[in-house]
Every structure is written in structure tokens, then in C-alpha cells.
Amino acid sequence: MLRIPPALTRRYTLSIANTEENNMNILLIGASRGLGLALAETMLQRGYQVVATGRENSTGNFQQLAGRFPAQLRVESVDINEPEQVKALHTRLADRQFDMLFVNAGVKNDDRETIADVSTEEFTRVMVTNALSPLRVIETFKDRVTASGTIAVMSSGQGSLTNNTNGNYEVYRGSKAALNMFMRSFAARSGGERTLLLMAPGWVRTDMGGPEARLTIEESIPNLLNTMESYAGRRGIHYLDYLGRVVPW
């Protein structure tokens, strides 16, 4: 179970009170580990109805949450890099409408690899998973999100062109910058009718973030969800960090 630091308790409690009454319906893509699994747990703790997905070989990671929140959690399997699986999930959820679609799925390559030495295959894997596939999910499921709902993706502060002053993590940075650009294009095409969020969770101690990261999951995820809740109904596209601060493009 997530343990919320004392400094966050009041804000977290207020959010629970605000959201339990709303019975929010969430589709959370890529939630079987790390930040996604923590986000699923936090949403369930706040009373949300959650459809959470993972790849077929990872859905067992939801077992503990399913036991604790049997009436709120539905688990589905999908590999977002397989368009036919995304379409099949859309069909299985034909009777559902969601207040939020959040696409969390993502990967990274070896931190030491630069554009000069990354293989074409590895570059393709990262770019497809982090940039192309999330937008394909959004395009497929946009009709399942209510007109006043939120479509969000897990971006990164490393996707900011302005803030890239020291290089490093070149391929991962590029994939998140591409994700941001694709979301800007989606926003332009969709006319700004919905709330679109690109969320930067901070550098968090997970398998992906590594042991040297500055934040714990408990410091990032409850605040990240607080920020998304506070932006509900604010139309247009917003690039924000977990504390609600605007990230420069």
C-alpha cells in the first residue's frame, strides 16, 4: 500500500473527499508496474472505477489490487505496439465511457547510448513505444472519452527542448519530445474541445528511474493525480510537472 508522507496528507485527503462523490471512470493504459501501478492504486484509493491494462504476461501484477478493490478494478491485457490488440480492446470496452484516458506505457534504452551509437532497432523500439503507439491508442479511444473528459499521457521533463542544456538520455529525450509534438498536433486537429495533459512525474525511484532518482513514488504519484484533478475541465493542452508547474516546451 502507498504510504503518503505527512506533508502530503492534507492535500491527499482533500482529493479523496472531492473524487469519491464523482465516481470517475478511468482507462489507464500501461499500469502493470512502476508509476502506472502506483497510479492505479492511488486512483482506486480515491474511489475511481478503473480499467487498467498491461501486456498479457504482466497482468498478474494486478492480483493484489484486484483483491483489495474487486468492485472498482477491471484488468485488461493489451500490447499497445500491436494495433490489432488496441482495436480488440476498443471492441471489448464498447459499452464503456471514460472521464479520463491516461496512457502511461513507455520504455527507455541504455542511458549511455547516444544517437551516434544506438542501433536502428533500439531507436525504433523506443520511438514506437513512447511516441507512436500512445497516439494510436488516443486516436482509437477518443470516442470513448466524454466530451468534458481528460486525455493524458505520461511525458517527461526530459521531453522539454528548452530545458535540455546538458544532453544525455538522447534517445529517450527525443521520444518524449516527439510524444509532446504529436500531442500538440492532436490538439490542433481536435479543436481544443477536451482537456489534454502531458504529465512530467519527476525523476522517480522505480526500475526505470533507478536508485539515484530524487523522488519516491509516494512523493510523485499522489501529487501528479492532484494536478490532473485540478485541471479537469480546463480545455486545451497543458504540459505540467507533478506539482502542477508548467514545463516549457
PDB file of C-alpha atoms in Angstrom:
ATOM      1  CA  MET A   1       0.000   0.000   0.000  1.00  0.00           C
ATOM      2  CA  LEU A   2       1.212   3.503  -0.731  1.00  0.00           C
ATOM      3  CA  ARG A   3       2.267   5.446   2.348  1.00  0.00           C
ATOM      4  CA  ILE A   4       1.689   9.165   1.987  1.00  0.00           C
ATOM      5  CA  PRO A   5       4.274  11.475   3.608  1.00  0.00           C
ATOM      6  CA  PRO A   6       2.799  13.730   6.332  1.00  0.00           C
ATOM      7  CA  ALA A   7       3.404  16.856   4.234  1.00  0.00           C
ATOM      8  CA  LEU A   8       1.069  15.495   1.548  1.00  0.00           C
ATOM      9  CA  THR A   9      -1.606  14.019   3.807  1.00  0.00           C
ATOM     10  CA  ARG A  10      -3.957  17.002   3.951  1.00  0.00           C
ATOM     11  CA  ARG A  11      -3.878  17.605   0.207  1.00  0.00           C
ATOM     12  CA  TYR A  12      -4.318  13.889  -0.448  1.00  0.00           C
ATOM     13  CA  THR A  13      -7.275  13.654   1.953  1.00  0.00           C
ATOM     14  CA  LEU A  14      -8.983  16.604   0.291  1.00  0.00           C
ATOM     15  CA  SER A  15      -8.612  14.927  -3.081  1.00  0.00           C
ATOM     16  CA  ILE A  16     -10.222  11.747  -1.779  1.00  0.00           C
ATOM     17  CA  ALA A  17     -13.178  13.742  -0.500  1.00  0.00           C
ATOM     18  CA  ASN A  18     -13.545  15.535  -3.815  1.00  0.00           C
ATOM     19  CA  THR A  19     -13.365  12.462  -6.039  1.00  0.00           C
ATOM     20  CA  GLU A  20     -15.251   9.750  -4.144  1.00  0.00           C
ATOM     21  CA  GLU A  21     -18.510  11.551  -4.916  1.00  0.00           C
ATOM     22  CA  ASN A  22     -17.709  11.786  -8.643  1.00  0.00           C
ATOM     23  CA  ASN A  23     -17.374   8.031  -9.311  1.00  0.00           C
ATOM     24  CA  MET A  24     -14.863   8.807 -12.041  1.00  0.00           C
ATOM     25  CA  ASN A  25     -14.324   6.223 -14.758  1.00  0.00           C
ATOM     26  CA  ILE A  26     -10.702   5.867 -15.869  1.00  0.00           C
ATOM     27  CA  LEU A  27      -8.967   3.922 -18.629  1.00  0.00           C
ATOM     28  CA  LEU A  28      -5.339   3.558 -17.569  1.00  0.00           C
ATOM     29  CA  ILE A  29      -3.074   2.121 -20.271  1.00  0.00           C
ATOM     30  CA  GLY A  30       0.235   0.617 -19.163  1.00  0.00           C
ATOM     31  CA  ALA A  31      -0.320   0.193 -15.435  1.00  0.00           C
ATOM     32  CA  SER A  32       1.241  -3.141 -14.519  1.00  0.00           C
ATOM     33  CA  ARG A  33       4.406  -1.815 -12.882  1.00  0.00           C
ATOM     34  CA  GLY A  34       6.213   1.229 -11.524  1.00  0.00           C
ATOM     35  CA  LEU A  35       4.447   4.563 -11.838  1.00  0.00           C
ATOM     36  CA  GLY A  36       1.480   3.077 -13.656  1.00  0.00           C
ATOM     37  CA  LEU A  37       0.751   0.533 -10.935  1.00  0.00           C
ATOM     38  CA  ALA A  38       1.111   3.206  -8.256  1.00  0.00           C
ATOM     39  CA  LEU A  39      -1.220   5.491 -10.195  1.00  0.00           C
ATOM     40  CA  ALA A  40      -3.793   2.703 -10.458  1.00  0.00           C
ATOM     41  CA  GLU A  41      -3.627   2.135  -6.691  1.00  0.00           C
ATOM     42  CA  THR A  42      -3.956   5.829  -5.911  1.00  0.00           C
ATOM     43  CA  MET A  43      -6.972   6.172  -8.216  1.00  0.00           C
ATOM     44  CA  LEU A  44      -8.632   3.169  -6.601  1.00  0.00           C
ATOM     45  CA  GLN A  45      -7.975   4.577  -3.143  1.00  0.00           C
ATOM     46  CA  ARG A  46      -9.766   7.736  -4.231  1.00  0.00           C
ATOM     47  CA  GLY A  47     -12.871   5.833  -5.284  1.00  0.00           C
ATOM     48  CA  TYR A  48     -12.359   5.765  -9.055  1.00  0.00           C
ATOM     49  CA  GLN A  49     -13.663   3.000 -11.296  1.00  0.00           C
ATOM     50  CA  VAL A  50     -10.514   1.886 -13.160  1.00  0.00           C
ATOM     51  CA  VAL A  51      -9.904  -0.233 -16.229  1.00  0.00           C
ATOM     52  CA  ALA A  52      -6.155  -0.899 -16.021  1.00  0.00           C
ATOM     53  CA  THR A  53      -4.120  -2.594 -18.727  1.00  0.00           C
ATOM     54  CA  GLY A  54      -0.806  -4.346 -19.084  1.00  0.00           C
ATOM     55  CA  ARG A  55       0.755  -6.695 -21.590  1.00  0.00           C
ATOM     56  CA  GLU A  56      -0.540 -10.251 -21.347  1.00  0.00           C
ATOM     57  CA  ASN A  57       2.484 -11.561 -19.426  1.00  0.00           C
ATOM     58  CA  SER A  58       2.270  -8.769 -16.822  1.00  0.00           C
ATOM     59  CA  THR A  59      -1.395  -8.639 -15.822  1.00  0.00           C
ATOM     60  CA  GLY A  60      -0.655 -10.914 -12.847  1.00  0.00           C
ATOM     61  CA  ASN A  61       0.863  -7.827 -11.199  1.00  0.00           C
ATOM     62  CA  PHE A  62      -2.689  -6.554 -10.636  1.00  0.00           C
ATOM     63  CA  GLN A  63      -3.647  -9.513  -8.438  1.00  0.00           C
ATOM     64  CA  GLN A  64      -3.150  -7.729  -5.126  1.00  0.00           C
ATOM     65  CA  LEU A  65      -5.107  -4.650  -6.244  1.00  0.00           C
ATOM     66  CA  ALA A  66      -7.896  -6.793  -7.671  1.00  0.00           C
ATOM     67  CA  GLY A  67      -8.227  -8.489  -4.293  1.00  0.00           C
ATOM     68  CA  ARG A  68      -8.488  -5.186  -2.442  1.00  0.00           C
ATOM     69  CA  PHE A  69     -10.728  -3.353  -4.940  1.00  0.00           C
ATOM     70  CA  PRO A  70     -12.807  -6.038  -6.661  1.00  0.00           C
ATOM     71  CA  ALA A  71     -15.762  -3.752  -7.385  1.00  0.00           C
ATOM     72  CA  GLN A  72     -13.647  -0.920  -8.795  1.00  0.00           C
ATOM     73  CA  LEU A  73     -10.920  -2.572 -10.875  1.00  0.00           C
ATOM     74  CA  ARG A  74     -11.196  -4.273 -14.234  1.00  0.00           C
ATOM     75  CA  VAL A  75      -7.987  -5.690 -15.705  1.00  0.00           C
ATOM     76  CA  GLU A  76      -7.413  -5.970 -19.441  1.00  0.00           C
ATOM     77  CA  SER A  77      -4.406  -7.044 -21.476  1.00  0.00           C
ATOM     78  CA  VAL A  78      -3.070  -5.116 -24.461  1.00  0.00           C
ATOM     79  CA  ASP A  79       0.283  -4.516 -26.132  1.00  0.00           C
ATOM     80  CA  ILE A  80      -0.019  -1.002 -27.480  1.00  0.00           C
ATOM     81  CA  ASN A  81       2.607  -1.741 -30.133  1.00  0.00           C
ATOM     82  CA  GLU A  82       0.159  -4.195 -31.708  1.00  0.00           C
ATOM     83  CA  PRO A  83      -2.621  -2.181 -33.421  1.00  0.00           C
ATOM     84  CA  GLU A  84      -4.915  -5.188 -33.674  1.00  0.00           C
ATOM     85  CA  GLN A  85      -4.763  -5.647 -29.898  1.00  0.00           C
ATOM     86  CA  VAL A  86      -5.645  -1.978 -29.392  1.00  0.00           C
ATOM     87  CA  LYS A  87      -8.641  -2.340 -31.721  1.00  0.00           C
ATOM     88  CA  ALA A  88      -9.723  -5.521 -29.915  1.00  0.00           C
ATOM     89  CA  LEU A  89      -9.602  -3.719 -26.550  1.00  0.00           C
ATOM     90  CA  HIS A  90     -11.710  -0.925 -28.024  1.00  0.00           C
ATOM     91  CA  THR A  91     -14.305  -3.526 -29.029  1.00  0.00           C
ATOM     92  CA  ARG A  92     -14.273  -5.166 -25.588  1.00  0.00           C
ATOM     93  CA  LEU A  93     -14.926  -1.778 -23.988  1.00  0.00           C
ATOM     94  CA  ALA A  94     -17.704  -0.824 -26.387  1.00  0.00           C
ATOM     95  CA  ASP A  95     -20.160  -0.309 -23.522  1.00  0.00           C
ATOM     96  CA  ARG A  96     -17.887   1.999 -21.514  1.00  0.00           C
ATOM     97  CA  GLN A  97     -17.412   5.766 -21.465  1.00  0.00           C
ATOM     98  CA  PHE A  98     -14.492   7.274 -19.558  1.00  0.00           C
ATOM     99  CA  ASP A  99     -13.879  10.563 -17.795  1.00  0.00           C
ATOM    100  CA  MET A 100     -10.149  10.115 -18.325  1.00  0.00           C
ATOM    101  CA  LEU A 101      -7.875   8.209 -20.668  1.00  0.00           C
ATOM    102  CA  PHE A 102      -4.318   8.076 -19.342  1.00  0.00           C
ATOM    103  CA  VAL A 103      -1.586   6.452 -21.432  1.00  0.00           C
ATOM    104  CA  ASN A 104       1.383   5.600 -19.241  1.00  0.00           C
ATOM    105  CA  ALA A 105       3.194   2.938 -21.279  1.00  0.00           C
ATOM    106  CA  GLY A 106       6.849   3.669 -22.007  1.00  0.00           C
ATOM    107  CA  VAL A 107      10.368   2.260 -22.263  1.00  0.00           C
ATOM    108  CA  LYS A 108      13.906   3.549 -22.423  1.00  0.00           C
ATOM    109  CA  ASN A 109      17.206   2.422 -23.882  1.00  0.00           C
ATOM    110  CA  ASP A 110      20.623   2.231 -22.225  1.00  0.00           C
ATOM    111  CA  ASP A 111      21.284   5.641 -20.649  1.00  0.00           C
ATOM    112  CA  ARG A 112      24.791   5.705 -22.102  1.00  0.00           C
ATOM    113  CA  GLU A 113      23.705   5.331 -25.729  1.00  0.00           C
ATOM    114  CA  THR A 114      23.793   8.435 -27.894  1.00  0.00           C
ATOM    115  CA  ILE A 115      22.288   8.936 -31.324  1.00  0.00           C
ATOM    116  CA  ALA A 116      25.768   8.148 -32.637  1.00  0.00           C
ATOM    117  CA  ASP A 117      25.786   4.591 -31.342  1.00  0.00           C
ATOM    118  CA  VAL A 118      22.176   3.439 -30.750  1.00  0.00           C
ATOM    119  CA  SER A 119      21.095   0.705 -33.136  1.00  0.00           C
ATOM    120  CA  THR A 120      18.278   1.347 -35.580  1.00  0.00           C
ATOM    121  CA  GLU A 121      16.276  -1.459 -33.971  1.00  0.00           C
ATOM    122  CA  GLU A 122      16.610   0.008 -30.477  1.00  0.00           C
ATOM    123  CA  PHE A 123      15.823   3.524 -31.691  1.00  0.00           C
ATOM    124  CA  THR A 124      12.715   2.203 -33.409  1.00  0.00           C
ATOM    125  CA  ARG A 125      11.607   0.288 -30.297  1.00  0.00           C
ATOM    126  CA  VAL A 126      11.824   3.367 -28.073  1.00  0.00           C
ATOM    127  CA  MET A 127      10.215   5.755 -30.548  1.00  0.00           C
ATOM    128  CA  VAL A 128       7.351   3.424 -31.412  1.00  0.00           C
ATOM    129  CA  THR A 129       6.551   2.584 -27.776  1.00  0.00           C
ATOM    130  CA  ASN A 130       6.942   6.103 -26.366  1.00  0.00           C
ATOM    131  CA  ALA A 131       5.577   8.272 -29.178  1.00  0.00           C
ATOM    132  CA  LEU A 132       3.738   6.465 -31.968  1.00  0.00           C
ATOM    133  CA  SER A 133       1.782   3.852 -30.003  1.00  0.00           C
ATOM    134  CA  PRO A 134       0.390   6.237 -27.328  1.00  0.00           C
ATOM    135  CA  LEU A 135      -1.103   8.428 -30.049  1.00  0.00           C
ATOM    136  CA  ARG A 136      -2.559   5.415 -31.806  1.00  0.00           C
ATOM    137  CA  VAL A 137      -4.256   4.480 -28.539  1.00  0.00           C
ATOM    138  CA  ILE A 138      -5.605   8.017 -28.194  1.00  0.00           C
ATOM    139  CA  GLU A 139      -6.893   8.082 -31.761  1.00  0.00           C
ATOM    140  CA  THR A 140      -8.603   4.725 -31.225  1.00  0.00           C
ATOM    141  CA  PHE A 141     -10.178   5.570 -27.865  1.00  0.00           C
ATOM    142  CA  LYS A 142     -11.004   9.263 -28.258  1.00  0.00           C
ATOM    143  CA  ASP A 143     -14.645   8.313 -28.876  1.00  0.00           C
ATOM    144  CA  ARG A 144     -14.718   6.539 -25.504  1.00  0.00           C
ATOM    145  CA  VAL A 145     -13.802   9.743 -23.593  1.00  0.00           C
ATOM    146  CA  THR A 146     -16.644  12.051 -22.589  1.00  0.00           C
ATOM    147  CA  ALA A 147     -16.832  15.462 -24.219  1.00  0.00           C
ATOM    148  CA  SER A 148     -15.793  17.093 -20.932  1.00  0.00           C
ATOM    149  CA  GLY A 149     -13.190  14.430 -20.143  1.00  0.00           C
ATOM    150  CA  THR A 150      -9.402  14.390 -19.996  1.00  0.00           C
ATOM    151  CA  ILE A 151      -6.896  12.697 -22.278  1.00  0.00           C
ATOM    152  CA  ALA A 152      -3.467  12.478 -20.659  1.00  0.00           C
ATOM    153  CA  VAL A 153      -0.082  10.918 -21.369  1.00  0.00           C
ATOM    154  CA  MET A 154       2.935  10.291 -19.198  1.00  0.00           C
ATOM    155  CA  SER A 155       5.517  12.571 -20.718  1.00  0.00           C
ATOM    156  CA  SER A 156       8.734  13.669 -19.013  1.00  0.00           C
ATOM    157  CA  GLY A 157      10.581  16.836 -18.176  1.00  0.00           C
ATOM    158  CA  GLN A 158      13.281  15.406 -20.420  1.00  0.00           C
ATOM    159  CA  GLY A 159      10.982  15.970 -23.376  1.00  0.00           C
ATOM    160  CA  SER A 160      11.448  19.741 -22.982  1.00  0.00           C
ATOM    161  CA  LEU A 161      13.637  21.269 -25.703  1.00  0.00           C
ATOM    162  CA  THR A 162      14.097  24.402 -23.613  1.00  0.00           C
ATOM    163  CA  ASN A 163      15.382  22.517 -20.596  1.00  0.00           C
ATOM    164  CA  ASN A 164      17.819  20.308 -22.495  1.00  0.00           C
ATOM    165  CA  THR A 165      21.040  22.097 -21.621  1.00  0.00           C
ATOM    166  CA  ASN A 166      23.263  19.123 -20.844  1.00  0.00           C
ATOM    167  CA  GLY A 167      22.341  16.441 -23.388  1.00  0.00           C
ATOM    168  CA  ASN A 168      22.292  12.887 -22.000  1.00  0.00           C
ATOM    169  CA  TYR A 169      19.488  10.358 -22.422  1.00  0.00           C
ATOM    170  CA  GLU A 170      19.306  11.427 -26.055  1.00  0.00           C
ATOM    171  CA  VAL A 171      17.044   8.741 -27.464  1.00  0.00           C
ATOM    172  CA  TYR A 172      14.626   8.818 -24.528  1.00  0.00           C
ATOM    173  CA  ARG A 173      14.529  12.631 -24.637  1.00  0.00           C
ATOM    174  CA  GLY A 174      13.815  12.513 -28.344  1.00  0.00           C
ATOM    175  CA  SER A 175      10.955  10.044 -27.897  1.00  0.00           C
ATOM    176  CA  LYS A 176       9.269  12.218 -25.268  1.00  0.00           C
ATOM    177  CA  ALA A 177       9.770  15.368 -27.354  1.00  0.00           C
ATOM    178  CA  ALA A 178       8.133  13.510 -30.241  1.00  0.00           C
ATOM    179  CA  LEU A 179       5.257  12.483 -27.971  1.00  0.00           C
ATOM    180  CA  ASN A 180       4.788  16.122 -26.977  1.00  0.00           C
ATOM    181  CA  MET A 181       4.786  17.236 -30.607  1.00  0.00           C
ATOM    182  CA  PHE A 182       2.281  14.578 -31.611  1.00  0.00           C
ATOM    183  CA  MET A 183       0.012  15.674 -28.775  1.00  0.00           C
ATOM    184  CA  ARG A 184       0.265  19.277 -29.988  1.00  0.00           C
ATOM    185  CA  SER A 185      -0.793  18.105 -33.434  1.00  0.00           C
ATOM    186  CA  PHE A 186      -3.674  16.091 -31.984  1.00  0.00           C
ATOM    187  CA  ALA A 187      -4.789  19.152 -30.028  1.00  0.00           C
ATOM    188  CA  ALA A 188      -4.726  21.293 -33.175  1.00  0.00           C
ATOM    189  CA  ARG A 189      -6.763  18.734 -35.131  1.00  0.00           C
ATOM    190  CA  SER A 190      -9.313  18.148 -32.380  1.00  0.00           C
ATOM    191  CA  GLY A 191     -10.131  21.814 -31.921  1.00  0.00           C
ATOM    192  CA  GLY A 192      -9.287  22.115 -28.233  1.00  0.00           C
ATOM    193  CA  GLU A 193     -12.601  20.676 -27.051  1.00  0.00           C
ATOM    194  CA  ARG A 194     -11.131  18.403 -24.375  1.00  0.00           C
ATOM    195  CA  THR A 195      -8.525  18.738 -21.657  1.00  0.00           C
ATOM    196  CA  LEU A 196      -5.193  17.345 -22.895  1.00  0.00           C
ATOM    197  CA  LEU A 197      -2.412  16.818 -20.353  1.00  0.00           C
ATOM    198  CA  LEU A 198       1.237  15.906 -20.764  1.00  0.00           C
ATOM    199  CA  MET A 199       2.451  14.954 -17.309  1.00  0.00           C
ATOM    200  CA  ALA A 200       6.060  15.010 -16.094  1.00  0.00           C
ATOM    201  CA  PRO A 201       6.256  12.887 -12.925  1.00  0.00           C
ATOM    202  CA  GLY A 202       9.776  13.971 -11.941  1.00  0.00           C
ATOM    203  CA  TRP A 203      12.757  11.679 -11.570  1.00  0.00           C
ATOM    204  CA  VAL A 204      11.285   8.825  -9.524  1.00  0.00           C
ATOM    205  CA  ARG A 205      12.917   5.790  -7.923  1.00  0.00           C
ATOM    206  CA  THR A 206      11.470   2.946  -9.991  1.00  0.00           C
ATOM    207  CA  ASP A 207      13.055   0.224 -12.104  1.00  0.00           C
ATOM    208  CA  MET A 208      13.145   2.732 -14.964  1.00  0.00           C
ATOM    209  CA  GLY A 209      14.191   5.743 -12.902  1.00  0.00           C
ATOM    210  CA  GLY A 210      16.895   3.907 -10.970  1.00  0.00           C
ATOM    211  CA  PRO A 211      18.003   4.049  -7.318  1.00  0.00           C
ATOM    212  CA  GLU A 212      19.602   7.510  -7.593  1.00  0.00           C
ATOM    213  CA  ALA A 213      16.363   9.284  -8.525  1.00  0.00           C
ATOM    214  CA  ARG A 214      15.331  12.237  -6.365  1.00  0.00           C
ATOM    215  CA  LEU A 215      11.692  11.308  -5.672  1.00  0.00           C
ATOM    216  CA  THR A 216       9.873   8.359  -4.207  1.00  0.00           C
ATOM    217  CA  ILE A 217       6.707   7.089  -5.844  1.00  0.00           C
ATOM    218  CA  GLU A 218       4.787   8.372  -2.816  1.00  0.00           C
ATOM    219  CA  GLU A 219       6.110  11.896  -3.400  1.00  0.00           C
ATOM    220  CA  SER A 220       5.309  11.902  -7.121  1.00  0.00           C
ATOM    221  CA  ILE A 221       2.124   9.997  -7.883  1.00  0.00           C
ATOM    222  CA  PRO A 222      -0.420  11.427  -5.380  1.00  0.00           C
ATOM    223  CA  ASN A 223       0.632  14.941  -6.396  1.00  0.00           C
ATOM    224  CA  LEU A 224       0.553  14.059 -10.089  1.00  0.00           C
ATOM    225  CA  LEU A 225      -3.040  12.884  -9.688  1.00  0.00           C
ATOM    226  CA  ASN A 226      -3.878  16.003  -7.666  1.00  0.00           C
ATOM    227  CA  THR A 227      -2.643  18.095 -10.587  1.00  0.00           C
ATOM    228  CA  MET A 228      -4.697  16.168 -13.127  1.00  0.00           C
ATOM    229  CA  GLU A 229      -7.784  16.505 -10.953  1.00  0.00           C
ATOM    230  CA  SER A 230      -7.259  20.253 -10.665  1.00  0.00           C
ATOM    231  CA  TYR A 231      -7.079  20.577 -14.471  1.00  0.00           C
ATOM    232  CA  ALA A 232     -10.279  18.644 -15.149  1.00  0.00           C
ATOM    233  CA  GLY A 233     -12.469  20.740 -17.427  1.00  0.00           C
ATOM    234  CA  ARG A 234      -9.689  23.129 -18.456  1.00  0.00           C
ATOM    235  CA  ARG A 235      -9.813  22.787 -22.203  1.00  0.00           C
ATOM    236  CA  GLY A 236      -6.700  22.902 -24.317  1.00  0.00           C
ATOM    237  CA  ILE A 237      -3.288  21.300 -23.965  1.00  0.00           C
ATOM    238  CA  HIS A 238      -1.109  21.626 -20.861  1.00  0.00           C
ATOM    239  CA  TYR A 239       2.447  20.394 -20.223  1.00  0.00           C
ATOM    240  CA  LEU A 240       2.836  20.116 -16.438  1.00  0.00           C
ATOM    241  CA  ASP A 241       5.005  18.531 -13.797  1.00  0.00           C
ATOM    242  CA  TYR A 242       3.718  16.517 -10.849  1.00  0.00           C
ATOM    243  CA  LEU A 243       3.337  19.667  -8.704  1.00  0.00           C
ATOM    244  CA  GLY A 244       1.309  21.495 -11.344  1.00  0.00           C
ATOM    245  CA  ARG A 245       4.161  23.678 -12.578  1.00  0.00           C
ATOM    246  CA  VAL A 246       4.182  24.471 -16.288  1.00  0.00           C
ATOM    247  CA  VAL A 247       7.033  22.756 -18.158  1.00  0.00           C
ATOM    248  CA  PRO A 248       8.483  24.770 -21.059  1.00  0.00           C
ATOM    249  CA  TRP A 249       8.080  23.117 -24.440  1.00  0.00           C
TER     250      TRP A 249
END
